[in-house]
PDB file of C-alpha atoms in Angstrom:
ATOM      1  CA  MET A1180    -189.224  44.671  17.956  1.00  0.00           C
ATOM      2  CA  SER A1181    -189.988  46.588  21.194  1.00  0.00           C
ATOM      3  CA  GLY A1182    -188.592  49.493  23.202  1.00  0.00           C
ATOM      4  CA  ASN A1183    -188.623  46.934  26.173  1.00  0.00           C
ATOM      5  CA  ALA A1184    -185.466  46.651  28.340  1.00  0.00           C
ATOM      6  CA  PRO A1185    -183.443  43.262  27.976  1.00  0.00           C
ATOM      7  CA  GLU A1186    -184.893  40.268  29.698  1.00  0.00           C
ATOM      8  CA  SER A1187    -183.994  39.807  33.273  1.00  0.00           C
ATOM      9  CA  GLU A1188    -183.114  36.699  34.933  1.00  0.00           C
ATOM     10  CA  SER A1189    -186.460  36.584  36.766  1.00  0.00           C
ATOM     11  CA  GLN A1190    -188.259  37.023  33.566  1.00  0.00           C
ATOM     12  CA  ALA A1191    -186.467  34.008  31.988  1.00  0.00           C
ATOM     13  CA  ASN A1192    -187.350  31.994  34.954  1.00  0.00           C
ATOM     14  CA  TYR A1193    -190.961  33.123  34.606  1.00  0.00           C
ATOM     15  CA  LYS A1194    -190.884  32.061  30.959  1.00  0.00           C
ATOM     16  CA  LYS A1195    -189.433  28.551  31.861  1.00  0.00           C
ATOM     17  CA  GLU A1196    -192.332  28.160  34.737  1.00  0.00           C
ATOM     18  CA  ALA A1197    -194.904  29.105  32.436  1.00  0.00           C
ATOM     19  CA  ALA A1198    -193.726  26.498  29.766  1.00  0.00           C
ATOM     20  CA  GLN A1199    -193.327  23.765  32.331  1.00  0.00           C
ATOM     21  CA  TYR A1200    -196.896  24.186  33.190  1.00  0.00           C
ATOM     22  CA  ALA A1201    -198.459  24.289  29.768  1.00  0.00           C
ATOM     23  CA  VAL A1202    -196.382  21.269  28.564  1.00  0.00           C
ATOM     24  CA  GLN A1203    -198.493  19.030  31.145  1.00  0.00           C
ATOM     25  CA  PHE A1204    -201.579  19.346  28.347  1.00  0.00           C
ATOM     26  CA  ILE A1205    -199.372  17.517  26.074  1.00  0.00           C
ATOM     27  CA  GLU A1206    -200.244  13.991  25.760  1.00  0.00           C
ATOM     28  CA  SER A1207    -198.940  10.819  24.081  1.00  0.00           C
ATOM     29  CA  GLY A1208    -200.252  10.536  20.502  1.00  0.00           C
ATOM     30  CA  MET A1209    -200.928  14.140  19.860  1.00  0.00           C
ATOM     31  CA  THR A1210    -200.016  16.526  17.029  1.00  0.00           C
ATOM     32  CA  ILE A1211    -198.333  19.367  18.627  1.00  0.00           C
ATOM     33  CA  GLY A1212    -197.789  22.876  17.456  1.00  0.00           C
ATOM     34  CA  LEU A1213    -194.309  24.483  18.280  1.00  0.00           C
ATOM     35  CA  GLY A1214    -194.446  28.202  18.888  1.00  0.00           C
ATOM     36  CA  THR A1215    -191.640  30.679  17.837  1.00  0.00           C
ATOM     37  CA  GLY A1216    -189.675  32.723  20.310  1.00  0.00           C
ATOM     38  CA  THR A1217    -187.730  32.872  23.398  1.00  0.00           C
ATOM     39  CA  THR A1218    -190.924  31.725  25.821  1.00  0.00           C
ATOM     40  CA  ALA A1219    -191.940  29.125  23.331  1.00  0.00           C
ATOM     41  CA  ILE A1220    -188.643  27.592  23.060  1.00  0.00           C
ATOM     42  CA  TYR A1221    -188.552  26.382  26.664  1.00  0.00           C
ATOM     43  CA  ALA A1222    -191.697  24.600  25.969  1.00  0.00           C
ATOM     44  CA  THR A1223    -190.237  22.785  22.897  1.00  0.00           C
ATOM     45  CA  ARG A1224    -187.021  21.688  25.077  1.00  0.00           C
ATOM     46  CA  ARG A1225    -189.490  20.181  27.635  1.00  0.00           C
ATOM     47  CA  ILE A1226    -191.422  18.407  25.001  1.00  0.00           C
ATOM     48  CA  SER A1227    -188.115  17.044  23.703  1.00  0.00           C
ATOM     49  CA  GLU A1228    -187.034  15.859  27.088  1.00  0.00           C
ATOM     50  CA  LEU A1229    -190.337  14.096  27.754  1.00  0.00           C
ATOM     51  CA  PHE A1230    -190.270  12.456  24.411  1.00  0.00           C
ATOM     52  CA  ARG A1231    -186.569  11.025  24.699  1.00  0.00           C
ATOM     53  CA  SER A1232    -187.422   9.729  28.396  1.00  0.00           C
ATOM     54  CA  GLY A1233    -190.514   7.882  27.088  1.00  0.00           C
ATOM     55  CA  GLN A1234    -192.874   9.717  28.967  1.00  0.00           C
ATOM     56  CA  LEU A1235    -194.453  11.158  25.743  1.00  0.00           C
ATOM     57  CA  ARG A1236    -195.030   8.532  22.850  1.00  0.00           C
ATOM     58  CA  ASP A1237    -196.175   8.692  19.352  1.00  0.00           C
ATOM     59  CA  ILE A1238    -196.141  12.346  19.016  1.00  0.00           C
ATOM     60  CA  VAL A1239    -195.561  14.637  15.964  1.00  0.00           C
ATOM     61  CA  ALA A1240    -195.060  18.268  15.792  1.00  0.00           C
ATOM     62  CA  PHE A1241    -195.582  21.140  13.345  1.00  0.00           C
ATOM     63  CA  ALA A1242    -192.966  24.222  13.561  1.00  0.00           C
ATOM     64  CA  THR A1243    -194.348  27.853  13.335  1.00  0.00           C
ATOM     65  CA  SER A1244    -191.120  28.810  11.399  1.00  0.00           C
ATOM     66  CA  ARG A1245    -187.996  27.387   9.738  1.00  0.00           C
ATOM     67  CA  ALA A1246    -185.747  28.424  13.122  1.00  0.00           C
ATOM     68  CA  VAL A1247    -188.298  26.262  15.209  1.00  0.00           C
ATOM     69  CA  TRP A1248    -188.360  23.350  12.624  1.00  0.00           C
ATOM     70  CA  HIS A1249    -184.423  23.228  12.731  1.00  0.00           C
ATOM     71  CA  GLU A1250    -184.289  23.423  16.559  1.00  0.00           C
ATOM     72  CA  ALA A1251    -187.000  20.641  16.991  1.00  0.00           C
ATOM     73  CA  VAL A1252    -185.116  18.489  14.503  1.00  0.00           C
ATOM     74  CA  LYS A1253    -181.871  18.704  16.581  1.00  0.00           C
ATOM     75  CA  MET A1254    -183.868  17.926  19.710  1.00  0.00           C
ATOM     76  CA  GLY A1255    -185.222  14.731  18.067  1.00  0.00           C
ATOM     77  CA  ILE A1256    -188.845  15.623  17.982  1.00  0.00           C
ATOM     78  CA  PRO A1257    -190.670  14.026  14.888  1.00  0.00           C
ATOM     79  CA  MET A1258    -191.873  16.770  12.601  1.00  0.00           C
ATOM     80  CA  LEU A1259    -194.593  17.085   9.822  1.00  0.00           C
ATOM     81  CA  THR A1260    -193.839  18.472   6.707  1.00  0.00           C
ATOM     82  CA  GLU A1261    -194.907  22.105   5.839  1.00  0.00           C
ATOM     83  CA  ASP A1262    -197.963  21.230   3.899  1.00  0.00           C
ATOM     84  CA  LEU A1263    -199.523  20.375   7.443  1.00  0.00           C
ATOM     85  CA  PRO A1264    -201.211  16.819   6.458  1.00  0.00           C
ATOM     86  CA  GLN A1265    -203.207  16.825   9.738  1.00  0.00           C
ATOM     87  CA  ALA A1266    -204.890  18.825  12.131  1.00  0.00           C
ATOM     88  CA  ILE A1267    -203.048  20.154  15.351  1.00  0.00           C
ATOM     89  CA  ASP A1268    -204.253  19.015  18.659  1.00  0.00           C
ATOM     90  CA  VAL A1269    -202.603  21.523  20.851  1.00  0.00           C
ATOM     91  CA  THR A1270    -200.188  24.565  19.993  1.00  0.00           C
ATOM     92  CA  ILE A1271    -198.038  26.290  22.660  1.00  0.00           C
ATOM     93  CA  ASP A1272    -196.928  29.756  21.735  1.00  0.00           C
ATOM     94  CA  GLY A1273    -195.650  32.992  23.158  1.00  0.00           C
ATOM     95  CA  ALA A1274    -197.141  36.690  22.929  1.00  0.00           C
ATOM     96  CA  ASP A1275    -195.788  39.822  22.998  1.00  0.00           C
ATOM     97  CA  GLU A1276    -198.883  41.740  24.267  1.00  0.00           C
ATOM     98  CA  VAL A1277    -202.164  40.245  26.009  1.00  0.00           C
ATOM     99  CA  ASP A1278    -205.058  42.031  26.997  1.00  0.00           C
ATOM    100  CA  PRO A1279    -207.817  41.085  29.483  1.00  0.00           C
ATOM    101  CA  GLN A1280    -209.794  39.492  26.970  1.00  0.00           C
ATOM    102  CA  LEU A1281    -206.959  37.138  25.950  1.00  0.00           C
ATOM    103  CA  ASN A1282    -206.367  39.013  22.691  1.00  0.00           C
ATOM    104  CA  LEU A1283    -202.874  39.148  21.663  1.00  0.00           C
ATOM    105  CA  ILE A1284    -200.082  41.066  19.658  1.00  0.00           C
ATOM    106  CA  LYS A1285    -197.840  38.636  18.096  1.00  0.00           C
ATOM    107  CA  GLY A1286    -194.913  38.780  15.524  1.00  0.00           C
ATOM    108  CA  GLY A1287    -192.101  40.168  17.501  1.00  0.00           C
ATOM    109  CA  GLY A1288    -190.073  37.385  16.238  1.00  0.00           C
ATOM    110  CA  GLY A1289    -191.365  37.768  12.600  1.00  0.00           C
ATOM    111  CA  ALA A1290    -193.361  34.602  12.222  1.00  0.00           C
ATOM    112  CA  LEU A1291    -196.869  36.058  12.797  1.00  0.00           C
ATOM    113  CA  LEU A1292    -198.226  34.757   9.278  1.00  0.00           C
ATOM    114  CA  ARG A1293    -197.146  31.185  10.212  1.00  0.00           C
ATOM    115  CA  GLU A1294    -198.068  31.409  13.566  1.00  0.00           C
ATOM    116  CA  LYS A1295    -201.706  32.537  12.985  1.00  0.00           C
ATOM    117  CA  ILE A1296    -202.030  29.730  10.434  1.00  0.00           C
ATOM    118  CA  VAL A1297    -200.937  27.422  13.052  1.00  0.00           C
ATOM    119  CA  ALA A1298    -203.327  28.883  15.590  1.00  0.00           C
ATOM    120  CA  GLN A1299    -206.238  28.591  13.518  1.00  0.00           C
ATOM    121  CA  ALA A1300    -205.323  24.992  12.709  1.00  0.00           C
ATOM    122  CA  SER A1301    -205.127  24.090  16.180  1.00  0.00           C
ATOM    123  CA  ARG A1302    -207.776  22.435  18.457  1.00  0.00           C
ATOM    124  CA  ARG A1303    -206.468  24.204  21.255  1.00  0.00           C
ATOM    125  CA  GLU A1304    -204.045  27.223  21.553  1.00  0.00           C
ATOM    126  CA  ILE A1305    -202.073  27.623  24.720  1.00  0.00           C
ATOM    127  CA  ILE A1306    -200.256  31.025  25.223  1.00  0.00           C
ATOM    128  CA  ILE A1307    -197.457  31.107  27.568  1.00  0.00           C
ATOM    129  CA  VAL A1308    -196.089  34.431  29.069  1.00  0.00           C
ATOM    130  CA  ASP A1309    -194.370  36.060  31.793  1.00  0.00           C
ATOM    131  CA  GLU A1310    -196.308  38.901  33.829  1.00  0.00           C
ATOM    132  CA  SER A1311    -194.647  41.739  32.065  1.00  0.00           C
ATOM    133  CA  LYS A1312    -196.512  40.926  28.624  1.00  0.00           C
ATOM    134  CA  LEU A1313    -199.941  41.735  30.245  1.00  0.00           C
ATOM    135  CA  SER A1314    -201.474  44.949  29.071  1.00  0.00           C
ATOM    136  CA  PRO A1315    -204.817  47.008  29.980  1.00  0.00           C
ATOM    137  CA  GLN A1316    -205.092  47.603  26.197  1.00  0.00           C
ATOM    138  CA  LEU A1317    -203.310  46.334  23.149  1.00  0.00           C
ATOM    139  CA  GLY A1318    -201.166  48.552  21.455  1.00  0.00           C
ATOM    140  CA  THR A1319    -200.053  50.224  24.913  1.00  0.00           C
ATOM    141  CA  HIS A1320    -196.536  48.730  25.036  1.00  0.00           C
ATOM    142  CA  TRP A1321    -195.972  47.067  21.493  1.00  0.00           C
ATOM    143  CA  PRO A1322    -196.342  47.978  17.871  1.00  0.00           C
ATOM    144  CA  VAL A1323    -198.563  45.887  15.647  1.00  0.00           C
ATOM    145  CA  PRO A1324    -196.036  43.827  13.341  1.00  0.00           C
ATOM    146  CA  VAL A1325    -197.745  44.013   9.565  1.00  0.00           C
ATOM    147  CA  GLU A1326    -196.198  41.652   7.222  1.00  0.00           C
ATOM    148  CA  VAL A1327    -196.283  42.931   3.893  1.00  0.00           C
ATOM    149  CA  LEU A1328    -195.018  41.969   0.127  1.00  0.00           C
ATOM    150  CA  PRO A1329    -191.758  43.879  -0.891  1.00  0.00           C
ATOM    151  CA  TYR A1330    -193.603  44.808  -4.058  1.00  0.00           C
ATOM    152  CA  GLY A1331    -195.003  48.148  -3.393  1.00  0.00           C
ATOM    153  CA  TRP A1332    -194.289  48.039   0.418  1.00  0.00           C
ATOM    154  CA  GLN A1333    -194.201  51.927   0.538  1.00  0.00           C
ATOM    155  CA  SER A1334    -197.738  52.007  -0.417  1.00  0.00           C
ATOM    156  CA  GLN A1335    -198.675  49.931   2.371  1.00  0.00           C
ATOM    157  CA  ALA A1336    -196.694  52.090   4.847  1.00  0.00           C
ATOM    158  CA  ARG A1337    -198.751  55.272   3.712  1.00  0.00           C
ATOM    159  CA  TYR A1338    -201.864  53.250   4.235  1.00  0.00           C
ATOM    160  CA  LEU A1339    -200.781  52.168   7.723  1.00  0.00           C
ATOM    161  CA  GLU A1340    -199.834  55.888   8.535  1.00  0.00           C
ATOM    162  CA  SER A1341    -203.436  56.795   7.235  1.00  0.00           C
ATOM    163  CA  LEU A1342    -204.882  54.701   9.856  1.00  0.00           C
ATOM    164  CA  GLY A1343    -202.758  56.635  12.468  1.00  0.00           C
ATOM    165  CA  ALA A1344    -199.642  54.186  12.938  1.00  0.00           C
ATOM    166  CA  GLU A1345    -196.037  55.241  13.153  1.00  0.00           C
ATOM    167  CA  VAL A1346    -194.409  52.799  10.649  1.00  0.00           C
ATOM    168  CA  VAL A1347    -190.956  51.477  10.844  1.00  0.00           C
ATOM    169  CA  LEU A1348    -189.357  49.211   8.401  1.00  0.00           C
ATOM    170  CA  ARG A1349    -187.962  46.124  10.395  1.00  0.00           C
ATOM    171  CA  GLN A1350    -184.296  45.652  10.299  1.00  0.00           C
ATOM    172  CA  ALA A1351    -182.341  42.305  11.173  1.00  0.00           C
ATOM    173  CA  ALA A1352    -179.532  42.367  13.665  1.00  0.00           C
ATOM    174  CA  ASP A1353    -176.923  43.207  11.186  1.00  0.00           C
ATOM    175  CA  GLY A1354    -178.977  46.204  10.046  1.00  0.00           C
ATOM    176  CA  SER A1355    -180.061  44.644   6.650  1.00  0.00           C
ATOM    177  CA  GLU A1356    -183.862  44.664   5.902  1.00  0.00           C
ATOM    178  CA  PHE A1357    -185.409  42.016   7.788  1.00  0.00           C
ATOM    179  CA  CYS A1358    -186.881  38.855   5.940  1.00  0.00           C
ATOM    180  CA  THR A1359    -189.756  36.454   6.809  1.00  0.00           C
ATOM    181  CA  ASP A1360    -189.756  32.956   5.917  1.00  0.00           C
ATOM    182  CA  GLN A1361    -191.872  33.781   3.081  1.00  0.00           C
ATOM    183  CA  GLY A1362    -189.651  36.307   1.582  1.00  0.00           C
ATOM    184  CA  ASN A1363    -191.876  39.286   3.134  1.00  0.00           C
ATOM    185  CA  ILE A1364    -191.049  42.330   5.226  1.00  0.00           C
ATOM    186  CA  ILE A1365    -192.510  43.721   8.280  1.00  0.00           C
ATOM    187  CA  LEU A1366    -193.546  47.082   8.918  1.00  0.00           C
ATOM    188  CA  ASP A1367    -193.680  47.450  12.824  1.00  0.00           C
ATOM    189  CA  SER A1368    -196.730  49.792  13.269  1.00  0.00           C
ATOM    190  CA  ARG A1369    -197.399  51.939  16.479  1.00  0.00           C
ATOM    191  CA  PHE A1370    -200.885  52.599  16.981  1.00  0.00           C
ATOM    192  CA  GLY A1371    -200.831  53.377  20.583  1.00  0.00           C
ATOM    193  CA  PRO A1372    -203.484  52.007  22.703  1.00  0.00           C
ATOM    194  CA  ILE A1373    -206.187  50.283  20.127  1.00  0.00           C
ATOM    195  CA  ALA A1374    -209.558  51.088  20.986  1.00  0.00           C
ATOM    196  CA  ASP A1375    -211.273  49.149  18.093  1.00  0.00           C
ATOM    197  CA  LEU A1376    -209.289  46.059  17.416  1.00  0.00           C
ATOM    198  CA  GLU A1377    -211.907  44.236  15.360  1.00  0.00           C
ATOM    199  CA  GLY A1378    -211.988  47.303  13.230  1.00  0.00           C
ATOM    200  CA  LEU A1379    -208.350  47.634  12.826  1.00  0.00           C
ATOM    201  CA  ALA A1380    -207.988  44.027  12.032  1.00  0.00           C
ATOM    202  CA  GLN A1381    -210.727  44.403   9.269  1.00  0.00           C
ATOM    203  CA  GLU A1382    -208.925  47.461   7.714  1.00  0.00           C
ATOM    204  CA  LEU A1383    -205.672  45.334   7.730  1.00  0.00           C
ATOM    205  CA  ALA A1384    -207.340  42.421   6.266  1.00  0.00           C
ATOM    206  CA  SER A1385    -208.947  44.338   3.570  1.00  0.00           C
ATOM    207  CA  ARG A1386    -205.674  45.847   2.100  1.00  0.00           C
ATOM    208  CA  ALA A1387    -204.072  44.154  -0.968  1.00  0.00           C
ATOM    209  CA  GLY A1388    -200.345  43.587  -0.268  1.00  0.00           C
ATOM    210  CA  ILE A1389    -200.723  43.107   3.421  1.00  0.00           C
ATOM    211  CA  MET A1390    -200.100  39.320   3.796  1.00  0.00           C
ATOM    212  CA  GLU A1391    -200.952  39.371   7.512  1.00  0.00           C
ATOM    213  CA  HIS A1392    -201.111  41.273  10.759  1.00  0.00           C
ATOM    214  CA  GLY A1393    -200.004  40.861  14.455  1.00  0.00           C
ATOM    215  CA  LEU A1394    -203.459  41.010  16.044  1.00  0.00           C
ATOM    216  CA  PHE A1395    -204.668  37.555  17.335  1.00  0.00           C
ATOM    217  CA  LEU A1396    -208.293  38.189  18.226  1.00  0.00           C
ATOM    218  CA  THR A1397    -210.505  35.240  19.731  1.00  0.00           C
ATOM    219  CA  LEU A1398    -207.786  32.634  18.987  1.00  0.00           C
ATOM    220  CA  VAL A1399    -206.582  31.842  22.495  1.00  0.00           C
ATOM    221  CA  ASP A1400    -208.137  29.153  24.563  1.00  0.00           C
ATOM    222  CA  ASP A1401    -205.768  29.069  27.461  1.00  0.00           C
ATOM    223  CA  LEU A1402    -203.123  31.680  28.785  1.00  0.00           C
ATOM    224  CA  ILE A1403    -200.362  30.628  31.155  1.00  0.00           C
ATOM    225  CA  VAL A1404    -198.853  33.734  32.924  1.00  0.00           C
ATOM    226  CA  ALA A1405    -195.861  33.148  35.342  1.00  0.00           C
ATOM    227  CA  GLY A1406    -194.754  35.959  37.680  1.00  0.00           C
ATOM    228  CA  ALA A1407    -193.637  36.672  41.323  1.00  0.00           C
ATOM    229  CA  GLY A1408    -197.072  35.381  42.586  1.00  0.00           C
ATOM    230  CA  GLY A1409    -196.734  32.013  40.759  1.00  0.00           C
ATOM    231  CA  ILE A1410    -198.637  30.530  37.919  1.00  0.00           C
ATOM    232  CA  LYS A1411    -202.084  31.871  36.722  1.00  0.00           C
ATOM    233  CA  HIS A1412    -204.010  29.656  34.278  1.00  0.00           C
ATOM    234  CA  LEU A1413    -206.744  31.869  32.498  1.00  0.00           C
ATOM    235  CA  LYS A1414    -209.258  30.597  30.063  1.00  0.00           C
ATOM    236  CA  ARG A1415    -211.103  32.423  27.266  1.00  0.00           C
ATOM    237  CA  GLN A1416    -214.648  33.062  27.857  1.00  0.00           C
ATOM    238  CA  SER A1417    -216.806  31.715  24.923  1.00  0.00           C
TER     239      SER A1417
END
């Protein structure tokens, strides 16, 4: 969810370029995490092409959402079951906003809980974005998606407001209440530029009824950015 303008043709091309670049780090025999969203789907398509042509062999993948699982199965990618029986070598995913320290806001597609589970289970997390997703400070351009139980959700909305957020209950395209793969709802919480990311993350994690939040801190290993000046590959400083 965002007030951003519709994607331009150049943005779509940048996303494809970033995805193509990231897929070079996938090798035969790997277990691969498949991200959710318009950027990550380009990577999934490229992985499928390489697998079907025989350039990638003996791979298996794990999806960050049911929608991605269905798409990957259609593309012929072998998939793991949802209990995640083995560790993930590399995950390629997108992001809604990225700060200079490679912290992220994710969850615009509604899969933040599953995406964070996969990121934490991955040996290497590669994030691909076009340059419009770069930000001097998280919260400048995007709200923080917060996934909450439907039970008592207005209590969580009031709690988020007490932390300084403007809260909007996310709706589906048809105007109905948006529902995650886990049957939860999302409160898009606009804090503005967030000065204390760790502090806010701890506040959100401590609240019963909040299942997960869209602040992804210190989880990224590589950031691939595509833009008018070409591809930039940044690595998180340990």
